[in-house]
Every structure is written in C-alpha cells, then in structure tokens.
Short mmCIF file of C-alpha atoms and ligand atoms in Angstrom, two decimals:
data_model
loop_
_atom_site.label_atom_id
_atom_site.label_comp_id
_atom_site.label_asym_id
_atom_site.label_seq_id
_atom_site.Cartn_x
_atom_site.Cartn_y
_atom_site.Cartn_z
CA MET A 686 128.54 73.23 67.62
CA LYS A 687 127.40 72.87 71.29
CA LYS A 688 129.95 71.52 73.70
CA ALA A 689 129.00 69.22 76.55
CA LEU A 690 130.86 67.69 79.41
CA VAL A 691 129.60 64.36 80.80
CA ALA A 692 130.94 63.41 84.20
CA GLY A 693 130.40 59.72 84.81
CA ALA A 694 130.74 59.07 81.14
CA GLY A 695 132.15 55.55 81.81
CA GLY A 696 129.06 54.52 83.71
CA PHE A 697 125.71 53.09 82.61
CA ILE A 698 123.66 56.21 82.12
CA GLY A 699 126.64 58.42 81.21
CA SER A 700 127.82 56.22 78.35
CA HIS A 701 124.32 56.10 76.84
CA LEU A 702 124.03 59.90 77.29
CA VAL A 703 127.30 60.49 75.44
CA ARG A 704 125.86 58.43 72.54
CA ARG A 705 122.65 60.44 72.60
CA LEU A 706 124.39 63.79 72.65
CA LYS A 707 126.66 62.73 69.75
CA LYS A 708 123.49 61.81 67.75
CA GLU A 709 122.19 65.29 68.46
CA GLY A 710 125.37 66.81 67.06
CA TYR A 711 127.24 67.86 70.22
CA TRP A 712 130.99 67.89 70.73
CA VAL A 713 131.40 65.78 73.91
CA ARG A 714 134.11 65.43 76.55
CA GLY A 715 133.60 62.51 78.91
CA VAL A 716 135.32 61.98 82.22
CA ASP A 717 135.23 59.01 84.64
CA LEU A 718 137.45 56.75 86.73
CA LYS A 719 137.06 54.19 83.99
CA LYS A 720 136.08 53.88 80.33
CA PRO A 721 132.67 52.22 79.58
CA GLU A 722 132.81 48.48 80.33
CA PHE A 723 130.60 47.17 77.52
CA SER A 724 131.17 49.50 74.56
CA ILE A 725 133.62 51.95 73.10
CA THR A 726 132.92 55.54 74.14
CA GLU A 727 131.56 57.84 71.44
CA ALA A 728 132.93 60.89 73.25
CA ASP A 729 135.22 63.16 71.20
CA GLU A 730 137.53 63.22 74.14
CA PHE A 731 137.57 60.89 77.15
CA ILE A 732 139.55 61.69 80.23
CA VAL A 733 140.19 58.99 82.80
CA GLY A 734 140.44 60.82 86.11
CA ASP A 735 139.22 61.01 89.73
CA LEU A 736 136.72 63.85 90.24
CA ARG A 737 137.29 63.83 93.98
CA ASP A 738 140.61 65.57 93.12
CA PHE A 739 140.00 69.28 92.61
CA GLY A 740 143.00 69.50 90.26
CA VAL A 741 141.49 66.81 88.00
CA CYS A 742 138.13 68.64 87.99
CA ARG A 743 139.88 71.88 87.09
CA SER A 744 141.57 70.34 84.12
CA VAL A 745 138.32 68.76 82.93
CA LEU A 746 135.98 71.62 83.58
CA ASP A 747 138.24 74.29 82.13
CA GLN A 748 135.95 76.28 79.89
CA PRO A 749 132.30 77.60 79.61
CA PHE A 750 130.76 74.38 78.28
CA ASN A 751 127.24 74.95 76.95
CA GLU A 752 126.11 72.00 79.07
CA VAL A 753 127.50 69.87 81.88
CA TYR A 754 125.93 66.65 82.91
CA GLN A 755 127.08 65.60 86.43
CA LEU A 756 126.32 61.86 86.79
CA ALA A 757 129.42 60.65 88.59
CA ALA A 758 128.67 59.08 91.93
CA ASP A 759 129.76 56.25 94.18
CA MET A 760 126.67 54.04 93.82
CA GLY A 761 125.29 50.61 93.27
CA GLY A 762 122.17 48.54 93.80
CA ALA A 763 120.67 47.45 97.13
CA GLY A 764 123.62 45.08 97.73
CA TYR A 765 125.94 48.09 97.75
CA ILE A 766 123.89 50.87 99.29
CA PHE A 767 121.86 49.20 101.95
CA THR A 768 124.38 47.03 103.77
CA GLY A 769 125.91 49.98 105.53
CA GLU A 770 129.45 48.91 104.74
CA HIS A 771 129.98 51.62 102.15
CA ASP A 772 128.25 54.56 103.87
CA ALA A 773 131.31 56.65 104.53
CA ASP A 774 132.65 56.21 100.98
CA VAL A 775 129.34 56.88 99.38
CA MET A 776 128.87 60.14 101.27
CA HIS A 777 132.42 61.37 101.05
CA ASN A 778 133.07 60.42 97.45
CA SER A 779 129.88 61.69 95.89
CA ALA A 780 129.71 64.87 98.02
CA THR A 781 133.30 65.75 97.13
CA ILE A 782 132.64 65.30 93.40
CA ASN A 783 129.61 67.62 93.61
CA LEU A 784 131.32 70.23 95.68
CA ASN A 785 134.13 70.33 93.13
CA MET A 786 131.97 70.27 89.99
CA VAL A 787 129.35 72.82 90.98
CA ASP A 788 132.01 75.34 92.01
CA LEU A 789 133.96 75.04 88.81
CA ALA A 790 130.77 75.12 86.73
CA ASN A 791 130.00 78.44 88.34
CA LYS A 792 133.48 79.85 87.94
CA HIS A 793 133.45 79.05 84.23
CA LYS A 794 129.85 80.26 83.86
CA VAL A 795 128.67 77.14 82.02
CA GLY A 796 125.46 77.37 80.09
CA LYS A 797 123.57 74.78 82.16
CA ILE A 798 124.50 72.02 84.59
CA PHE A 799 122.40 68.89 85.06
CA TYR A 800 122.54 67.00 88.37
CA SER A 801 121.25 63.44 88.73
CA SER A 802 119.57 62.95 92.03
CA SER A 803 117.67 59.85 93.07
CA ALA A 804 114.33 58.61 94.33
CA CYS A 805 116.32 57.29 97.28
CA MET A 806 116.11 60.84 98.77
CA TYR A 807 112.39 60.44 99.51
CA PRO A 808 111.38 59.87 103.11
CA ALA A 809 111.12 56.28 104.20
CA TYR A 810 107.91 56.95 106.17
CA ASN A 811 106.07 57.62 102.92
CA GLN A 812 107.13 54.30 101.38
CA GLU A 813 105.99 51.69 103.94
CA ASP A 814 102.81 50.69 102.08
CA PRO A 815 103.84 48.72 98.95
CA ASP A 816 100.52 49.61 97.26
CA ASN A 817 100.54 53.41 98.05
CA PRO A 818 103.98 54.92 98.22
CA ASN A 819 104.15 58.71 97.96
CA CYS A 820 107.03 60.10 95.88
CA SER A 821 105.64 63.35 94.76
CA GLU A 822 108.36 65.96 94.54
CA ASP A 823 106.88 68.07 97.42
CA SER A 824 106.84 65.07 99.82
CA ALA A 825 110.70 65.32 100.31
CA TYR A 826 110.40 67.10 103.70
CA PRO A 827 110.59 66.45 106.60
CA ALA A 828 113.51 64.55 105.22
CA ALA A 829 114.13 60.92 106.17
CA PRO A 830 115.88 58.99 103.38
CA ASP A 831 116.48 55.36 104.27
CA SER A 832 120.18 55.38 103.20
CA GLU A 833 123.23 57.57 103.36
CA TYR A 834 123.23 57.48 99.53
CA GLY A 835 119.81 59.23 99.72
CA TRP A 836 121.01 61.76 102.21
CA GLU A 837 123.96 62.68 99.99
CA LYS A 838 121.62 63.15 97.04
CA LEU A 839 119.48 65.44 99.12
CA PHE A 840 122.43 67.45 100.34
CA SER A 841 123.76 67.82 96.71
CA GLU A 842 120.32 68.82 95.38
CA ARG A 843 120.42 71.67 97.92
CA LEU A 844 123.99 72.49 97.00
CA TYR A 845 123.10 72.97 93.34
CA LEU A 846 119.97 74.95 94.26
CA SER A 847 122.06 77.24 96.45
CA TYR A 848 124.40 78.00 93.62
CA SER A 849 121.34 78.72 91.46
CA ARG A 850 119.96 81.12 94.10
CA ASN A 851 123.16 82.88 95.14
CA TYR A 852 125.13 82.96 91.83
CA GLY A 853 122.50 82.48 89.14
CA LEU A 854 123.97 79.19 88.06
CA ASN A 855 121.62 77.60 85.53
CA VAL A 856 120.89 74.17 87.11
CA ARG A 857 118.55 71.32 86.26
CA ILE A 858 117.86 68.54 88.75
CA ALA A 859 116.11 65.21 88.15
CA ARG A 860 115.36 62.43 90.61
CA PHE A 861 115.90 59.16 88.68
CA HIS A 862 113.86 56.16 89.59
CA ASN A 863 115.57 52.78 88.87
CA ILE A 864 116.94 53.18 85.36
CA PHE A 865 117.77 49.96 83.48
CA GLY A 866 118.70 48.69 80.11
CA PRO A 867 121.49 47.06 78.01
CA GLU A 868 125.08 47.90 78.96
CA GLY A 869 124.23 48.22 82.67
CA THR A 870 126.13 46.31 85.41
CA TYR A 871 124.61 42.88 85.72
CA VAL A 872 127.00 41.00 87.99
CA GLY A 873 129.50 41.63 90.78
CA GLY A 874 127.33 43.22 93.61
CA LYS A 875 126.56 46.68 92.20
CA GLU A 876 123.80 45.49 89.79
CA LYS A 877 120.16 46.58 90.24
CA ALA A 878 117.14 44.38 90.47
CA PRO A 879 116.15 44.23 86.73
CA ALA A 880 119.67 43.34 85.63
CA ALA A 881 120.15 40.90 88.52
CA ILE A 882 116.86 39.13 87.78
CA CYS A 883 117.64 38.98 83.99
CA ARG A 884 121.03 37.40 84.78
CA LYS A 885 119.56 34.88 87.24
CA VAL A 886 116.82 33.90 84.78
CA ALA A 887 119.34 33.64 81.88
CA GLU A 888 121.60 31.42 84.09
CA ALA A 889 118.81 29.14 85.30
CA LYS A 890 117.93 25.88 83.65
CA ASP A 891 114.25 25.54 82.69
CA LYS A 892 112.20 24.24 85.69
CA GLY A 893 115.00 25.35 87.92
CA PHE A 894 114.75 28.29 90.42
CA ILE A 895 115.97 31.82 91.00
CA GLU A 896 116.61 33.57 94.30
CA ILE A 897 114.98 36.85 95.24
CA TRP A 898 115.78 39.02 98.30
CA GLY A 899 112.88 39.34 100.75
CA ASP A 900 109.28 38.15 100.14
CA GLY A 901 109.21 39.79 96.65
CA ASN A 902 106.14 41.82 97.58
CA GLN A 903 108.16 45.04 97.77
CA THR A 904 107.18 47.31 94.88
CA ARG A 905 109.17 49.52 92.51
CA SER A 906 109.01 51.10 89.06
CA PHE A 907 111.67 50.74 86.46
CA LEU A 908 112.52 53.14 83.60
CA TYR A 909 114.13 52.06 80.34
CA ILE A 910 117.35 53.98 79.62
CA ASP A 911 116.16 55.68 76.36
CA GLU A 912 113.19 57.23 78.15
CA CYS A 913 115.44 58.43 80.94
CA LEU A 914 117.64 60.26 78.40
CA GLU A 915 114.58 61.72 76.69
CA GLY A 916 113.51 63.11 80.03
CA VAL A 917 116.93 64.55 80.77
CA ARG A 918 117.21 66.22 77.41
CA ARG A 919 113.70 67.64 77.65
CA LEU A 920 114.45 68.98 81.08
CA MET A 921 117.66 70.60 79.87
CA GLU A 922 115.76 72.27 76.96
CA SER A 923 113.06 73.61 79.30
CA ASP A 924 113.08 76.49 81.72
CA PHE A 925 112.21 74.25 84.67
CA ILE A 926 115.00 73.81 87.34
CA GLY A 927 113.38 70.90 89.20
CA PRO A 928 113.87 68.77 91.10
CA VAL A 929 111.54 66.57 89.06
CA ASN A 930 111.04 62.82 88.99
CA ILE A 931 112.26 60.99 85.91
CA GLY A 932 110.75 57.51 86.35
CA SER A 933 108.10 55.11 85.23
CA ASP A 934 104.77 55.04 87.01
CA GLU A 935 104.14 51.35 86.08
CA MET A 936 104.65 50.03 89.63
CA VAL A 937 105.27 46.26 90.01
CA SER A 938 106.28 43.94 92.81
CA ILE A 939 109.67 42.28 92.54
CA ASN A 940 107.85 38.94 92.14
CA LYS A 941 105.95 40.41 89.16
CA LEU A 942 109.18 41.71 87.69
CA ALA A 943 110.56 38.16 87.95
CA GLN A 944 107.45 36.80 86.28
CA ILE A 945 107.72 39.29 83.38
CA THR A 946 111.34 38.37 82.97
CA MET A 947 110.52 34.67 82.83
CA GLU A 948 107.76 35.25 80.27
CA VAL A 949 110.24 37.18 78.11
CA ALA A 950 112.74 34.38 78.46
CA GLY A 951 110.20 31.64 77.92
CA LYS A 952 111.26 29.90 81.13
CA ASN A 953 109.16 28.54 83.97
CA LEU A 954 111.12 28.88 87.17
CA GLU A 955 110.45 28.63 90.92
CA ILE A 956 111.19 31.68 93.05
CA ASN A 957 113.09 31.09 96.28
CA HIS A 958 112.88 33.94 98.73
CA ILE A 959 116.04 34.53 100.71
CA PRO A 960 117.15 37.20 103.23
CA GLY A 961 118.94 40.23 101.76
CA PRO A 962 119.16 43.98 101.80
CA LEU A 963 115.82 45.49 100.74
CA GLY A 964 115.30 49.22 101.03
CA VAL A 965 111.82 50.66 101.33
CA ARG A 966 108.65 48.57 101.01
CA GLY A 967 107.15 50.45 98.10
CA ARG A 968 108.24 53.08 95.57
CA ASN A 969 106.76 54.52 92.43
CA SER A 970 107.44 57.58 90.34
CA ASP A 971 104.78 60.30 90.64
CA ASN A 972 104.70 61.84 87.21
CA THR A 973 102.22 64.68 87.82
CA LEU A 974 104.91 67.40 87.88
CA ILE A 975 106.87 66.20 84.89
CA LYS A 976 103.63 66.13 82.80
CA GLU A 977 102.76 69.61 83.97
CA LYS A 978 106.21 71.14 83.36
CA LEU A 979 107.50 69.24 80.34
CA ASP A 980 104.25 68.14 78.83
CA TRP A 981 105.73 64.65 78.58
CA SER A 982 106.20 61.54 80.69
CA PRO A 983 107.62 58.04 80.00
CA SER A 984 105.32 55.54 78.38
CA LEU A 985 107.27 52.50 77.29
CA PRO A 986 105.79 49.39 78.93
CA LEU A 987 108.15 47.64 81.38
CA LYS A 988 107.98 44.36 79.38
CA GLU A 989 109.40 46.06 76.30
CA GLY A 990 112.44 47.36 78.17
CA ILE A 991 112.92 43.94 79.86
CA LYS A 992 112.90 42.26 76.43
CA LYS A 993 115.80 44.46 75.22
CA THR A 994 117.69 44.06 78.47
CA TYR A 995 117.23 40.32 78.73
CA GLU A 996 118.40 39.82 75.18
CA TRP A 997 121.64 41.74 75.93
CA ILE A 998 122.28 40.01 79.32
CA SER A 999 121.42 36.43 78.17
CA LEU A 1000 123.80 36.78 75.19
CA ARG A 1001 126.62 37.68 77.59
CA VAL A 1002 125.70 35.04 80.18
CA ASN A 1003 125.53 32.33 77.57
CA ASN A 1004 128.81 33.33 75.94
CA THR A 1005 130.87 33.11 79.13
P1 NAD B 1271 127.17 54.11 87.33
O1 NAD B 1271 127.78 53.62 88.62
O2 NAD B 1271 127.11 53.20 86.16
O3 NAD B 1271 127.86 55.41 86.87
C1 NAD B 1271 128.47 56.30 87.75
C2 NAD B 1271 129.92 56.58 87.25
O4 NAD B 1271 130.55 57.52 88.12
C3 NAD B 1271 130.75 55.34 87.25
O5 NAD B 1271 131.17 54.99 85.94
C4 NAD B 1271 131.90 55.62 88.15
O6 NAD B 1271 133.20 55.10 87.76
C5 NAD B 1271 131.88 57.16 88.13
N1 NAD B 1271 132.56 57.71 89.28
C6 NAD B 1271 132.41 57.34 90.59
N2 NAD B 1271 133.25 57.99 91.33
C7 NAD B 1271 134.04 58.76 90.54
C8 NAD B 1271 135.10 59.68 90.71
N3 NAD B 1271 135.60 59.88 91.96
N4 NAD B 1271 135.66 60.30 89.64
C9 NAD B 1271 135.14 60.08 88.41
N5 NAD B 1271 134.14 59.22 88.13
C10 NAD B 1271 133.59 58.60 89.22
O7 NAD B 1271 125.71 54.63 87.70
P2 NAD B 1271 124.50 55.07 86.72
O8 NAD B 1271 123.45 54.05 86.92
O9 NAD B 1271 124.99 55.38 85.37
O10 NAD B 1271 124.11 56.37 87.50
C11 NAD B 1271 124.42 57.74 87.05
C12 NAD B 1271 123.93 58.73 88.04
O11 NAD B 1271 122.50 58.60 88.18
C13 NAD B 1271 124.49 58.58 89.42
O12 NAD B 1271 124.69 59.87 89.96
C14 NAD B 1271 123.38 57.89 90.18
O13 NAD B 1271 123.41 58.16 91.52
C15 NAD B 1271 122.16 58.43 89.54
N6 NAD B 1271 120.94 57.51 89.62
C16 NAD B 1271 120.96 56.35 88.95
C17 NAD B 1271 119.87 55.54 89.10
C18 NAD B 1271 119.77 54.25 88.34
O14 NAD B 1271 118.77 53.51 88.53
N7 NAD B 1271 120.76 53.86 87.52
C19 NAD B 1271 118.80 55.87 89.95
C20 NAD B 1271 118.87 57.06 90.62
C21 NAD B 1271 119.95 57.94 90.44
#
C-alpha cells in the first residue's frame, strides 16, 4: 500500500486531497494546525502540529513516504493577503514550513514531493489588462508578484527546484489558480471570491443587494476542487516537474461571477460596488503547457462548480 503524507490536511484543498487519496487506496497521514472544519478527516492518522517547528516536522516526516503533498501555508483571500497587515507572518510562516519540509523530505528520500505554488507569483505588469492577462508559465520573470504571498511562493518554488537539481529530490510543482468548492472557508475574512459571493447571495433577500469590492470588472478564473485534485494526481503520476498551471481558462469578471451565482440561486439582486483590497486587474490560467505535458486540462463549466458550492454554502447560511 502506498503511503502519503499530506501537510495542510486540515485545510480546504488538503482535506479533499486526503479523501481522494483514500479512495485511491493510499495509507494517509495528515498534519495541520487544526482538523478540518467542515468534515471528519479520512486520514488514517491525523497529527495536530505546527510545521514551523522543526521538531514537529521531524516527528511527522519520519520515514520515506512514497508521496508527500506540501499544502500548508499561511494564506487567505484578498482580504487577508492584500491589506499588507499580514505580510511578515505570511512570508515567515510559509517559508519556514517549506524550508523544514523540503529538507526532511530529502533526508528521508521520499518518493515524490508535491508543492502547491500559486498564480499570485506571476508578475503584476502582465495582469493590468482585464481582457488579456498573461499567465503562461514562462512569463514568471522578471519577477514582480503583487503580494508578499506571491513572493514567498516564488521563493519556495525555487527552493524545491534547487533540491531537485542539487540532491535529485523528486519534486512536482503546480501553480493553483483560485480553487473553490464545498467545505472551503466562506466567512471570517480568509474566504475567496466565489465562497464570499455565494454567502452574500445566500444571505440576501430577493430584490435586495450584495456588495462587491472594486468595480467588479476585474477578471479571474476559478477551478472546481475535484478538477484541481485530478490535475495534482496526474502531475504526480507524470514525469513532469513543473511548475505548471492548474487552473481553469474560463475567465470571467467578478460581476459575471456574481450574475452566475444569482442565476444558480434564482435571485435577482443589485450589486453595490464598494472599496476593498483587489489584487491584479486580470488573471486567467494559460493551459497550453498542462495540455502538452499531461495531455489533460480542466473542463468543468464554472456554473456547474458554483451550483455545488452554492448548495453547500446556502444550506449552512440558512441553518445558522
Ligand atoms: P487553507 O488555508 O484552507 O489550507 C492551508 C492549511 O495550512 C490550513 O489548514 C492551515 O491551518 C495550515 N497551516 C498553516 N500554517 C501551518 C503551520 N504552521 N503548521 C501546520 N499547518 C499549517 O488553504 P487551501 O486553499 O487549502 O490551500 C492549500 C495550498 O494551496 C496553500 O499552499 C495555498 O497557498 C495553495 N493555493 C491555494 C489556492 C486556492 O485558491 N485555494 C490558490 C493558489 C494556491
């Protein structure tokens, strides 16, 4: 039986990944500061611990796992990353976790280690036009991410690649683009746009209004969680190191995302635009490389993913 370690197993993507690996027949150890908030973990073993602490990492990564998935990071949506108030924590916490984990993965000669980078590492200067952002993998340099979160991701990508070059560590790196779905944070300040909009629409009375940060013309693409995991598993099974985008190329404005959510909910609401932290003007996943290397790319329409997510969030909102 293959053994996997999932770091960040209490988080949104990590808890879904544990479930997926269990379905595939793995023995799984999960580790996180906290257990999953919205479901009971399916990990065979779950360790609550702080991966900034090298001693904790050593006790968790104590054997040559077949696969390690390093998803733990200090992160959140725009309300967390772009205000500037959390910059030092984001950089220090996530970099420390990665420094610890990659070193121990190398010492124990794990089979493969996956690192989740982010589209936030792409240069801001290529994402000023909402209709034509450039996020092809080779556009990363000259580097100019618009947040410290993005700079840390870029640093850690390079960290993992250097272990691959110098020590032959078998790494895989993906740049995730806005992953969403059920069991993701939807309230409290760390939620992302799809979850926040689903919550606002679920809370609003028909003919009422919802608030959106900025003019709503900023563009993004959003990838449903199941497709994200499919991409991760395909990358792990392939010989391609990456970095490669794992994202949807169905780019929409935030206003359009709100409209789709209202259609799904069957509600007709006004949109009030208010000031708020925004990030870049446009962003979309460029899927040329993933198609070439993995002969696959995500295809689920955004509306389908929003349906499943809205259903989950509206049940929770209306039961509280
Ligand atoms: P998440 O915040 O739900 O999960 C991250 C988990 O890491 C959390 O459960 C948190 O408790 C844990 N963690 C943080 N610090 C820790 C520490 N010191 N020790 C142990 N655990 C710690 O986020 P997610 O959406 O599941 O994202 C998973 C990974 O994917 C992250 O690395 C994130 O940067 C990356 N990513 C996510 C998205 C997205 O849209 N969700 C996009 C790009 C990249």
